[in-house]
mmCIF file of C-alpha atoms in Angstrom:
data_model
loop_
_atom_site.group_PDB
_atom_site.id
_atom_site.type_symbol
_atom_site.label_atom_id
_atom_site.label_comp_id
_atom_site.label_asym_id
_atom_site.label_seq_id
_atom_site.Cartn_x
_atom_site.Cartn_y
_atom_site.Cartn_z
ATOM 1 C CA MET I 77 79.225 142.366 47.143
ATOM 2 C CA THR I 78 76.036 143.166 49.365
ATOM 3 C CA ALA I 79 72.736 144.484 48.941
ATOM 4 C CA ALA I 80 73.590 148.076 50.957
ATOM 5 C CA THR I 81 73.577 151.652 50.092
ATOM 6 C CA LYS I 82 73.963 152.435 47.009
ATOM 7 C CA LEU I 83 76.654 154.116 46.197
ATOM 8 C CA THR I 84 76.436 158.079 44.811
ATOM 9 C CA ALA I 85 77.452 159.764 41.652
ATOM 10 C CA PRO I 86 81.108 160.572 41.459
ATOM 11 C CA GLU I 87 81.868 164.087 43.461
ATOM 12 C CA ALA I 88 85.470 164.944 41.708
ATOM 13 C CA PRO I 89 85.968 161.927 38.781
ATOM 14 C CA VAL I 90 89.587 160.728 38.942
ATOM 15 C CA THR I 91 90.968 160.976 35.140
ATOM 16 C CA SER I 92 93.234 159.086 33.632
ATOM 17 C CA GLU I 93 96.184 161.536 33.870
ATOM 18 C CA GLY I 94 95.423 161.929 37.421
ATOM 19 C CA PRO I 95 96.806 160.022 40.392
ATOM 20 C CA ALA I 96 98.286 156.403 40.116
ATOM 21 C CA PRO I 97 95.589 153.672 40.745
ATOM 22 C CA VAL I 98 96.830 152.001 43.653
ATOM 23 C CA ARG I 99 99.563 153.845 45.933
ATOM 24 C CA ILE I 100 100.852 152.182 49.076
ATOM 25 C CA ARG I 101 103.245 153.667 51.889
ATOM 26 C CA GLY I 102 104.135 151.645 54.906
ATOM 27 C CA LEU I 103 101.452 149.801 55.149
ATOM 28 C CA SER I 104 101.392 147.757 57.842
ATOM 29 C CA LYS I 105 99.319 145.285 59.898
ATOM 30 C CA THR I 106 98.936 143.864 63.549
ATOM 31 C CA TYR I 107 96.283 141.539 64.261
ATOM 32 C CA ARG I 108 95.805 140.317 68.017
ATOM 33 C CA VAL I 109 94.673 136.892 68.463
ATOM 34 C CA GLY I 110 94.534 134.429 70.888
ATOM 35 C CA PHE I 111 91.254 133.948 73.788
ATOM 36 C CA PHE I 112 92.664 136.801 75.781
ATOM 37 C CA LEU I 113 94.072 138.491 72.229
ATOM 38 C CA ASN I 114 97.032 138.722 73.823
ATOM 39 C CA LYS I 115 99.609 137.389 70.841
ATOM 40 C CA GLN I 116 100.024 139.229 67.464
ATOM 41 C CA VAL I 117 100.334 138.593 64.255
ATOM 42 C CA LYS I 118 102.438 140.741 61.721
ATOM 43 C CA ALA I 119 100.594 140.564 58.614
ATOM 44 C CA LEU I 120 102.204 143.093 57.029
ATOM 45 C CA GLN I 121 105.601 144.945 57.556
ATOM 46 C CA GLY I 122 106.491 148.722 56.314
ATOM 47 C CA LEU I 123 105.006 147.839 52.526
ATOM 48 C CA ASP I 124 105.730 150.039 49.474
ATOM 49 C CA LEU I 125 104.000 149.454 46.368
ATOM 50 C CA ASP I 126 103.273 151.862 43.322
ATOM 51 C CA ILE I 127 100.846 150.351 40.226
ATOM 52 C CA ALA I 128 100.653 152.307 37.170
ATOM 53 C CA PRO I 129 97.569 152.729 34.909
ATOM 54 C CA GLY I 130 96.683 150.117 32.582
ATOM 55 C CA GLN I 131 99.885 147.274 34.616
ATOM 56 C CA VAL I 132 98.809 144.013 35.606
ATOM 57 C CA TYR I 133 100.303 143.597 38.585
ATOM 58 C CA GLY I 134 100.685 140.771 40.502
ATOM 59 C CA LEU I 135 101.279 140.227 44.416
ATOM 60 C CA LEU I 136 103.304 136.821 44.485
ATOM 61 C CA GLY I 137 104.071 134.652 47.900
ATOM 62 C CA PRO I 138 103.141 131.820 49.987
ATOM 63 C CA ASN I 139 99.929 131.226 52.082
ATOM 64 C CA GLY I 140 100.037 133.642 55.310
ATOM 65 C CA ALA I 141 102.519 135.958 53.340
ATOM 66 C CA GLY I 142 100.025 139.384 52.992
ATOM 67 C CA LYS I 143 98.667 139.155 49.720
ATOM 68 C CA SER I 144 95.416 138.766 51.105
ATOM 69 C CA THR I 145 95.362 141.638 53.994
ATOM 70 C CA THR I 146 96.943 143.965 51.300
ATOM 71 C CA ILE I 147 94.408 143.402 49.234
ATOM 72 C CA LYS I 148 91.932 143.824 52.033
ATOM 73 C CA ILE I 149 93.151 146.793 53.151
ATOM 74 C CA LEU I 150 92.467 148.347 49.924
ATOM 75 C CA MET I 151 89.500 147.315 49.205
ATOM 76 C CA GLY I 152 88.454 148.988 52.829
ATOM 77 C CA LEU I 153 87.599 145.727 54.957
ATOM 78 C CA VAL I 154 90.409 146.166 56.920
ATOM 79 C CA ARG I 155 92.068 148.750 58.994
ATOM 80 C CA ALA I 156 96.090 149.121 58.326
ATOM 81 C CA SER I 157 97.981 149.755 62.036
ATOM 82 C CA GLN I 158 100.207 152.148 60.162
ATOM 83 C CA GLY I 159 101.142 153.930 56.486
ATOM 84 C CA GLU I 160 98.489 154.671 54.016
ATOM 85 C CA ALA I 161 96.725 152.720 51.144
ATOM 86 C CA LEU I 162 95.473 155.368 48.232
ATOM 87 C CA LEU I 163 93.203 154.640 44.975
ATOM 88 C CA PHE I 164 93.755 157.391 42.741
ATOM 89 C CA GLY I 165 95.367 159.424 45.389
ATOM 90 C CA GLU I 166 92.313 159.139 47.752
ATOM 91 C CA SER I 167 91.331 156.607 50.647
ATOM 92 C CA PRO I 168 89.618 153.477 49.671
ATOM 93 C CA ASP I 169 86.247 154.773 51.508
ATOM 94 C CA ARG I 170 85.375 157.271 49.712
ATOM 95 C CA PRO I 171 81.912 155.800 47.330
ATOM 96 C CA HIS I 172 82.887 157.737 44.419
ATOM 97 C CA VAL I 173 86.360 156.345 44.530
ATOM 98 C CA ARG I 174 84.978 152.685 45.485
ATOM 99 C CA ARG I 175 82.795 153.372 41.771
ATOM 100 C CA GLN I 176 85.752 152.898 39.836
ATOM 101 C CA VAL I 177 87.062 149.611 41.145
ATOM 102 C CA GLY I 178 85.538 145.763 40.584
ATOM 103 C CA PHE I 179 86.821 143.608 43.613
ATOM 104 C CA LEU I 180 86.460 139.490 42.872
ATOM 105 C CA PRO I 181 87.301 137.979 46.484
ATOM 106 C CA GLU I 182 89.574 135.168 47.232
ATOM 107 C CA ASN I 183 85.960 132.702 48.373
ATOM 108 C CA PRO I 184 83.155 134.734 46.853
ATOM 109 C CA SER I 185 79.788 134.098 48.728
ATOM 110 C CA LEU I 186 76.776 134.647 46.769
ATOM 111 C CA TYR I 187 73.249 135.080 47.611
ATOM 112 C CA GLU I 188 72.832 131.227 46.306
ATOM 113 C CA TYR I 189 68.910 131.554 45.617
ATOM 114 C CA LEU I 190 69.132 133.816 43.345
ATOM 115 C CA THR I 191 69.856 133.200 39.972
ATOM 116 C CA GLY I 192 73.106 134.214 38.000
ATOM 117 C CA ARG I 193 71.924 137.464 36.564
ATOM 118 C CA GLU I 194 69.606 138.307 39.126
ATOM 119 C CA PHE I 195 73.206 138.948 41.115
ATOM 120 C CA VAL I 196 74.857 140.419 38.828
ATOM 121 C CA THR I 197 71.436 142.913 37.962
ATOM 122 C CA LEU I 198 71.931 143.257 41.359
ATOM 123 C CA ALA I 199 75.282 143.886 41.501
ATOM 124 C CA GLY I 200 74.427 146.890 38.747
ATOM 125 C CA ARG I 201 71.987 148.483 41.008
ATOM 126 C CA ILE I 202 73.993 149.225 43.584
ATOM 127 C CA PHE I 203 76.301 150.661 41.326
ATOM 128 C CA GLY I 204 73.961 152.833 40.088
ATOM 129 C CA LEU I 205 72.954 151.226 36.707
ATOM 130 C CA SER I 206 69.009 150.587 35.409
ATOM 131 C CA GLY I 207 67.052 150.173 32.733
ATOM 132 C CA GLN I 208 68.325 149.476 29.478
ATOM 133 C CA GLU I 209 72.048 149.927 30.135
ATOM 134 C CA LEU I 210 71.381 147.778 32.899
ATOM 135 C CA ASP I 211 69.904 145.028 30.897
ATOM 136 C CA GLN I 212 72.415 145.180 28.349
ATOM 137 C CA ARG I 213 75.651 145.514 30.450
ATOM 138 C CA VAL I 214 74.349 142.030 32.442
ATOM 139 C CA THR I 215 73.979 140.101 29.441
ATOM 140 C CA ARG I 216 77.654 141.141 27.715
ATOM 141 C CA VAL I 217 79.455 140.649 31.419
ATOM 142 C CA LEU I 218 78.001 136.972 31.821
ATOM 143 C CA GLY I 219 78.961 136.222 28.249
ATOM 144 C CA GLU I 220 82.259 137.282 28.654
ATOM 145 C CA VAL I 221 82.622 135.284 31.661
ATOM 146 C CA GLY I 222 81.271 132.187 30.171
ATOM 147 C CA MET I 223 77.806 131.998 32.305
ATOM 148 C CA GLY I 224 75.630 133.265 29.197
ATOM 149 C CA ARG I 225 73.891 130.039 29.368
ATOM 150 C CA ALA I 226 73.855 129.424 32.933
ATOM 151 C CA SER I 227 72.849 132.962 34.110
ATOM 152 C CA ASP I 228 68.854 131.817 34.801
ATOM 153 C CA LEU I 229 70.055 128.605 36.816
ATOM 154 C CA GLN I 230 70.062 129.228 41.056
ATOM 155 C CA ILE I 231 73.856 130.070 42.074
ATOM 156 C CA ARG I 232 73.288 126.931 44.661
ATOM 157 C CA ARG I 233 73.297 124.859 41.336
ATOM 158 C CA TYR I 234 76.554 126.159 40.190
ATOM 159 C CA SER I 235 80.257 124.273 40.632
ATOM 160 C CA LYS I 236 82.815 126.075 42.067
ATOM 161 C CA GLY I 237 84.009 127.514 38.763
ATOM 162 C CA MET I 238 80.519 128.961 37.974
ATOM 163 C CA VAL I 239 80.228 131.029 41.390
ATOM 164 C CA GLN I 240 84.014 131.907 40.576
ATOM 165 C CA ARG I 241 82.861 133.532 36.956
ATOM 166 C CA THR I 242 79.692 134.658 38.347
ATOM 167 C CA ALA I 243 81.119 136.425 41.184
ATOM 168 C CA LEU I 244 84.089 138.004 38.596
ATOM 169 C CA ALA I 245 80.885 138.946 36.051
ATOM 170 C CA GLN I 246 79.550 141.544 39.185
ATOM 171 C CA ALA I 247 83.235 142.697 39.448
ATOM 172 C CA LEU I 248 82.860 143.562 35.867
ATOM 173 C CA ILE I 249 79.390 145.253 35.781
ATOM 174 C CA SER I 250 80.620 148.908 36.500
ATOM 175 C CA GLN I 251 83.681 148.534 33.852
ATOM 176 C CA PRO I 252 86.179 149.640 36.757
ATOM 177 C CA ARG I 253 89.047 151.399 35.891
ATOM 178 C CA LEU I 254 90.717 149.081 38.309
ATOM 179 C CA LEU I 255 90.294 145.242 38.510
ATOM 180 C CA VAL I 256 91.160 144.154 41.874
ATOM 181 C CA LEU I 257 91.274 139.381 41.905
ATOM 182 C CA ASP I 258 92.198 137.874 45.269
ATOM 183 C CA GLU I 259 93.733 133.999 44.255
ATOM 184 C CA PRO I 260 91.220 134.175 41.023
ATOM 185 C CA THR I 261 92.253 131.047 39.739
ATOM 186 C CA SER I 262 92.817 128.933 42.953
ATOM 187 C CA GLY I 263 90.602 125.881 42.852
ATOM 188 C CA LEU I 264 89.621 126.372 39.273
ATOM 189 C CA ASP I 265 90.547 123.138 36.568
ATOM 190 C CA PRO I 266 93.241 123.900 33.814
ATOM 191 C CA LEU I 267 90.036 125.311 31.127
ATOM 192 C CA GLY I 268 88.827 127.107 34.272
ATOM 193 C CA ARG I 269 91.932 128.756 34.695
ATOM 194 C CA ARG I 270 92.447 128.886 31.000
ATOM 195 C CA GLN I 271 89.006 130.775 30.632
ATOM 196 C CA MET I 272 89.856 133.165 33.331
ATOM 197 C CA ARG I 273 93.300 133.643 31.330
ATOM 198 C CA ASP I 274 91.973 135.140 28.852
ATOM 199 C CA ILE I 275 89.399 137.336 30.965
ATOM 200 C CA ILE I 276 92.038 139.168 32.594
ATOM 201 C CA LEU I 277 94.016 139.688 29.242
ATOM 202 C CA ALA I 278 91.018 141.035 27.634
ATOM 203 C CA GLU I 279 90.818 143.774 30.494
ATOM 204 C CA ARG I 280 94.044 144.714 30.036
ATOM 205 C CA GLU I 281 93.524 145.038 26.160
ATOM 206 C CA LYS I 282 91.135 147.556 27.305
ATOM 207 C CA GLY I 283 93.484 149.836 29.309
ATOM 208 C CA THR I 284 92.085 148.567 32.972
ATOM 209 C CA THR I 285 94.612 148.171 35.500
ATOM 210 C CA ILE I 286 94.643 144.695 37.564
ATOM 211 C CA LEU I 287 96.318 144.116 40.708
ATOM 212 C CA PHE I 288 95.603 140.207 41.715
ATOM 213 C CA CYS I 289 97.397 138.024 44.544
ATOM 214 C CA THR I 290 98.504 134.086 43.895
ATOM 215 C CA HIS I 291 100.191 131.551 44.943
ATOM 216 C CA ILE I 292 100.481 129.835 41.377
ATOM 217 C CA ILE I 293 103.667 131.043 39.873
ATOM 218 C CA SER I 294 102.876 130.269 35.974
ATOM 219 C CA ASP I 295 99.339 132.361 36.171
ATOM 220 C CA VAL I 296 102.328 135.204 36.730
ATOM 221 C CA GLU I 297 104.419 134.696 34.292
ATOM 222 C CA ALA I 298 101.352 134.551 31.903
ATOM 223 C CA LEU I 299 99.840 137.936 33.040
ATOM 224 C CA CYS I 300 101.972 140.217 34.565
ATOM 225 C CA ASP I 301 103.796 143.243 33.720
ATOM 226 C CA ARG I 302 105.148 143.897 36.976
ATOM 227 C CA VAL I 303 105.608 141.540 40.117
ATOM 228 C CA ALA I 304 106.397 141.625 44.000
ATOM 229 C CA VAL I 305 107.112 138.529 45.990
ATOM 230 C CA LEU I 306 105.791 139.317 49.546
ATOM 231 C CA VAL I 307 107.230 136.838 52.517
ATOM 232 C CA GLY I 308 106.252 137.167 55.928
ATOM 233 C CA GLY I 309 104.595 140.331 55.756
ATOM 234 C CA LYS I 310 107.886 142.041 53.967
ATOM 235 C CA ARG I 311 108.292 143.029 49.939
ATOM 236 C CA VAL I 312 111.353 140.914 49.193
ATOM 237 C CA GLN I 313 111.752 141.447 44.808
ATOM 238 C CA GLU I 314 109.596 143.549 42.622
ATOM 239 C CA GLY I 315 109.875 144.483 39.136
ATOM 240 C CA SER I 316 108.778 143.281 35.341
ATOM 241 C CA VAL I 317 108.646 139.732 35.083
ATOM 242 C CA GLN I 318 112.249 140.027 32.426
ATOM 243 C CA GLU I 319 113.716 141.900 34.948
ATOM 244 C CA LEU I 320 113.607 139.563 37.820
ATOM 245 C CA VAL I 321 114.482 136.495 35.951
ATOM 246 C CA SER I 322 117.125 138.281 33.435
ATOM 247 C CA ALA I 323 118.879 139.564 36.964
ATOM 248 C CA ARG I 324 120.722 136.383 37.397
ATOM 249 C CA THR I 325 124.016 135.526 37.023
ATOM 250 C CA PRO I 326 123.612 133.113 33.796
ATOM 251 C CA SER I 327 123.976 129.036 34.996
ATOM 252 C CA VAL I 328 124.667 125.691 32.940
ATOM 253 C CA GLU I 329 123.191 122.502 34.438
ATOM 254 C CA LEU I 330 124.898 119.211 33.614
ATOM 255 C CA VAL I 331 123.691 115.610 34.014
ATOM 256 C CA VAL I 332 126.447 113.118 34.770
ATOM 257 C CA HIS I 333 127.094 109.472 34.836
ATOM 258 C CA GLY I 334 129.626 107.070 36.623
ATOM 259 C CA LEU I 335 130.225 109.745 39.851
ATOM 260 C CA PRO I 336 128.978 109.531 43.056
ATOM 261 C CA LEU I 337 127.182 113.177 44.432
ATOM 262 C CA GLU I 338 129.518 112.808 47.409
ATOM 263 C CA GLN I 339 132.738 112.592 45.055
ATOM 264 C CA LEU I 340 131.372 115.886 42.674
ATOM 265 C CA GLN I 341 131.002 117.606 46.210
ATOM 266 C CA ALA I 342 134.369 116.563 46.891
ATOM 267 C CA LEU I 343 135.594 118.756 43.671
ATOM 268 C CA GLY I 344 135.624 122.018 45.230
ATOM 269 C CA PHE I 345 133.106 123.839 42.957
ATOM 270 C CA THR I 346 129.217 125.711 44.367
ATOM 271 C CA TYR I 347 126.922 124.511 43.034
ATOM 272 C CA GLU I 348 123.678 126.290 42.969
ATOM 273 C CA HIS I 349 121.572 122.639 42.685
ATOM 274 C CA ALA I 350 122.855 119.060 42.774
ATOM 275 C CA GLN I 351 120.968 116.067 42.891
ATOM 276 C CA GLN I 352 121.700 112.497 42.840
ATOM 277 C CA LEU I 353 119.346 110.545 40.581
ATOM 278 C CA ASP I 354 119.356 106.933 40.402
ATOM 279 C CA SER I 355 122.658 106.323 38.611
ATOM 280 C CA ARG I 356 123.350 109.982 37.421
ATOM 281 C CA VAL I 357 123.728 113.894 39.192
ATOM 282 C CA ARG I 358 121.900 116.737 37.823
ATOM 283 C CA LEU I 359 124.400 119.749 38.791
ATOM 284 C CA ARG I 360 123.818 123.563 38.382
ATOM 285 C CA VAL I 361 126.797 125.758 38.319
ATOM 286 C CA PRO I 362 127.597 129.153 37.176
ATOM 287 C CA ASP I 363 128.452 129.839 33.875
ATOM 288 C CA ALA I 364 131.911 130.869 34.532
ATOM 289 C CA ASP I 365 132.796 127.038 36.300
ATOM 290 C CA ALA I 366 131.258 125.373 33.310
ATOM 291 C CA HIS I 367 134.142 124.658 31.522
ATOM 292 C CA ARG I 368 136.808 123.672 34.323
ATOM 293 C CA LEU I 369 133.999 121.491 36.051
ATOM 294 C CA LEU I 370 133.289 119.728 32.749
ATOM 295 C CA GLN I 371 136.970 118.995 32.853
ATOM 296 C CA ALA I 372 136.992 117.968 36.163
ATOM 297 C CA VAL I 373 134.916 115.461 35.391
ATOM 298 C CA ILE I 374 136.307 113.685 32.553
ATOM 299 C CA ALA I 375 139.723 113.993 34.394
ATOM 300 C CA GLN I 376 137.953 111.538 37.400
ATOM 301 C CA GLY I 377 136.386 109.195 34.977
ATOM 302 C CA GLY I 378 132.703 110.580 34.636
ATOM 303 C CA ARG I 379 130.968 111.505 31.846
ATOM 304 C CA VAL I 380 128.493 113.981 31.154
ATOM 305 C CA SER I 381 125.185 113.374 29.051
ATOM 306 C CA SER I 382 123.908 116.450 29.240
ATOM 307 C CA LEU I 383 124.856 120.285 29.023
ATOM 308 C CA GLN I 384 122.659 122.910 28.617
ATOM 309 C CA PRO I 385 121.405 126.466 29.732
ATOM 310 C CA ALA I 386 119.469 126.819 32.747
ATOM 311 C CA ARG I 387 116.400 128.647 32.406
ATOM 312 C CA PHE I 388 116.070 131.060 36.039
ATOM 313 C CA SER I 389 112.959 130.983 36.748
ATOM 314 C CA LEU I 390 109.903 133.116 38.913
ATOM 315 C CA GLU I 391 109.945 129.529 40.594
ATOM 316 C CA ASP I 392 113.552 129.877 41.544
ATOM 317 C CA LEU I 393 113.192 133.145 42.734
ATOM 318 C CA PHE I 394 109.888 132.437 45.012
ATOM 319 C CA LEU I 395 112.102 129.536 46.889
ATOM 320 C CA GLU I 396 115.175 131.908 47.098
ATOM 321 C CA ALA I 397 113.373 134.782 48.481
ATOM 322 C CA MET I 398 112.145 132.205 51.105
ATOM 323 C CA GLN I 399 115.335 130.806 51.860
ATOM 324 C CA LYS I 400 116.675 134.599 51.844
ATOM 325 C CA ALA I 401 114.035 135.286 54.521
ATOM 326 C CA GLY I 402 114.650 132.055 56.781
ATOM 327 C CA GLY I 403 111.534 129.999 55.659
ATOM 328 C CA GLN I 404 109.727 132.615 57.416
ATOM 329 C CA THR I 405 105.705 133.074 56.722
ATOM 330 C CA VAL I 406 102.962 135.125 58.927
ATOM 331 C CA GLY I 407 102.299 131.806 60.731
ATOM 332 C CA GLY I 408 98.467 132.269 60.191
ATOM 333 C CA GLU I 409 97.714 135.276 58.298
ATOM 334 C CA ILE I 410 93.719 135.880 58.754
ATOM 335 C CA GLN I 411 92.690 135.555 55.582
#
């Protein structure tokens, strides 16, 4: 957020029955790097996304997967090499479209000699607010993000978490219909992460559409209606959290004593996971193989101390997607 040109009033307001808040088709971005700009880095490769009104939509992926590049294109900070990215059916460059979007960058850089209240007030003025309405909104959003008491301190005295919450307050000042958050909980302590999650859920209750990218899987599980997994600039999985974790064949985890891992591997079963733990071996097999494996272990003189269903998690999905993609990442996406 900078003190640039004051945004004008909407030319043609987008109604709630209008186009999707975010629509991406065939989005690709290639950066030229190196001293002579003679090398290319493919940050995005043919990305398609649709985000419906009121959804909390997560972009999940490792560092360099293309998450931040996607958001920067949506915010008009980076130009796509190919494809299109639309907000409410229009170009992100149009001022009346940007008025409907709140943005929290990954590493917000605020004017450190302003107080938190002064900075959020400045953001409100850029959005065309003034007078009593501006004062009331500033007080409200600072309270919502937990910065009411510290709002009259200079930002240079803030901790990282306080800077993050103040930057979120400026993203909320315009009462956006779409809230875009880039790694909103990165670097926060457990309490700060919990507060950030609560704020996101409160915005969802208001009907705000939220797009956020992260590599913290627990945040995605706690917050998202739908998730896209990005690896190497490509979408490798997409769906609701429930769809993604329940689409897999049920598995069973066993803890075996008395038999080494090499002997268990020689039994001829296909293990989803096998790990030697001191005198124990932890195994994961498809549910259909569990009974036969149990019989085989007993026949070999082994003992099973634990047998329970194995919950397939987003973390498993993420690691599996990485393996299928050959462990590839963009390899230095320009963040």
